[in-house]
Structures are given as C-alpha cells and as structure tokens.
XYZ file of C-alpha atoms in Angstrom:
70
model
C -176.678 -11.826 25.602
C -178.292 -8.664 27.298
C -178.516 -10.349 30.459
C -175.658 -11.789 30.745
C -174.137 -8.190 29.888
C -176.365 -7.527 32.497
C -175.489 -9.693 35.118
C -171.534 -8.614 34.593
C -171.853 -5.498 35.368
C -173.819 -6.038 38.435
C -170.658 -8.533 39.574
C -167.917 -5.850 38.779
C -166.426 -4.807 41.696
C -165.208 -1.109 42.053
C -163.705 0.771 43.755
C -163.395 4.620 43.368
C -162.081 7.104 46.306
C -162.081 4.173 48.699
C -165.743 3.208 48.235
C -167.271 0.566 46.119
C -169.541 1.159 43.128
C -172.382 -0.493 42.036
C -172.811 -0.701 38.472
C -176.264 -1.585 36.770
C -178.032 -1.529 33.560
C -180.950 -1.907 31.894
C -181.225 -3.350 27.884
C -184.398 -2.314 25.741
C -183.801 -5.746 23.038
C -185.824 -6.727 19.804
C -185.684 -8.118 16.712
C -185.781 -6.553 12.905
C -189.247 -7.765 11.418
C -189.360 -9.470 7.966
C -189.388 -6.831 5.350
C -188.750 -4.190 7.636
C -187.312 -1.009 5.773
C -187.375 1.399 7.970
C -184.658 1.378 10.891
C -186.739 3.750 12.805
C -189.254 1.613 13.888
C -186.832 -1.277 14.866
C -184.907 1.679 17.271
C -188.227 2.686 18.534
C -189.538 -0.368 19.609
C -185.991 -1.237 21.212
C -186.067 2.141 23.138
C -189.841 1.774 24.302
C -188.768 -1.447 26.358
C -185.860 0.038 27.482
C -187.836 2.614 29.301
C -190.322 0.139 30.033
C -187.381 -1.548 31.757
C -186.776 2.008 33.534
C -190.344 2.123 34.710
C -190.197 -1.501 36.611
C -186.992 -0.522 38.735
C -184.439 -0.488 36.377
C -181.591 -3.378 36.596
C -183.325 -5.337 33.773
C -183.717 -6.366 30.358
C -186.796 -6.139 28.813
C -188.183 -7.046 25.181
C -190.071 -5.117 22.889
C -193.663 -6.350 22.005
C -194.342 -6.141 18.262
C -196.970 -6.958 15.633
C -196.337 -7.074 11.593
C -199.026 -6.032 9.771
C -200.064 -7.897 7.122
C-alpha cells in the first residue's frame, strides 16, 4: 500500500505558477508485534525506518526491522 501511495504521488502532475512540481515521499511501515502494549514502540520503530528511508535518498518506503523478546 505504501508504495503504491508512493508511486502516485511521484505520477501527479502539477502545476503551480506555470511550473511543474514534483511530489515525493517516503513511508517508515511496520507491523504491531503479538502482545504488544505499548503504542510507543510500534511508532518508534515505524519512524526509525522512515528516517532510515531519509538517509538512502529519500523517495522510498522502507520497513522497520524488529525482534520480540521472548
């Protein structure tokens, strides 16, 4: 779904005071772990790939890596 969110806004074609704009994006995506309580860690894990997706050139989705303790 990010991607293709993604992709459409790199296709949108705009025009503001007779130039065209590029629009871009980059999604920070992952899932809630089993058992997971706390929201915070399920935000911060989405918002560390986002900027991960920042730090490769932006333009891109990228998905958090995770581990569940046992």
């Amino acid at each position: 779904v990010a991607e293709g969110l993604r992709r459409a806004l790199s296709d949108l074609d705009i025009e503001w005071k007779n130039e065209h704009v590029t629009v871009t994006a980059s999604f920070g995506v992952t899932a809630a772990l089993f058992g997971e309580l706390d929201i915070n860690g399920f935000f911060g894990r989405a918002d560390a790939a986002l900027y991960r997706g920042k730090e490769d050139g932006r333009d891109c989705v990228r998905v958090a890596v995770h581990s569940q303790s046992a």
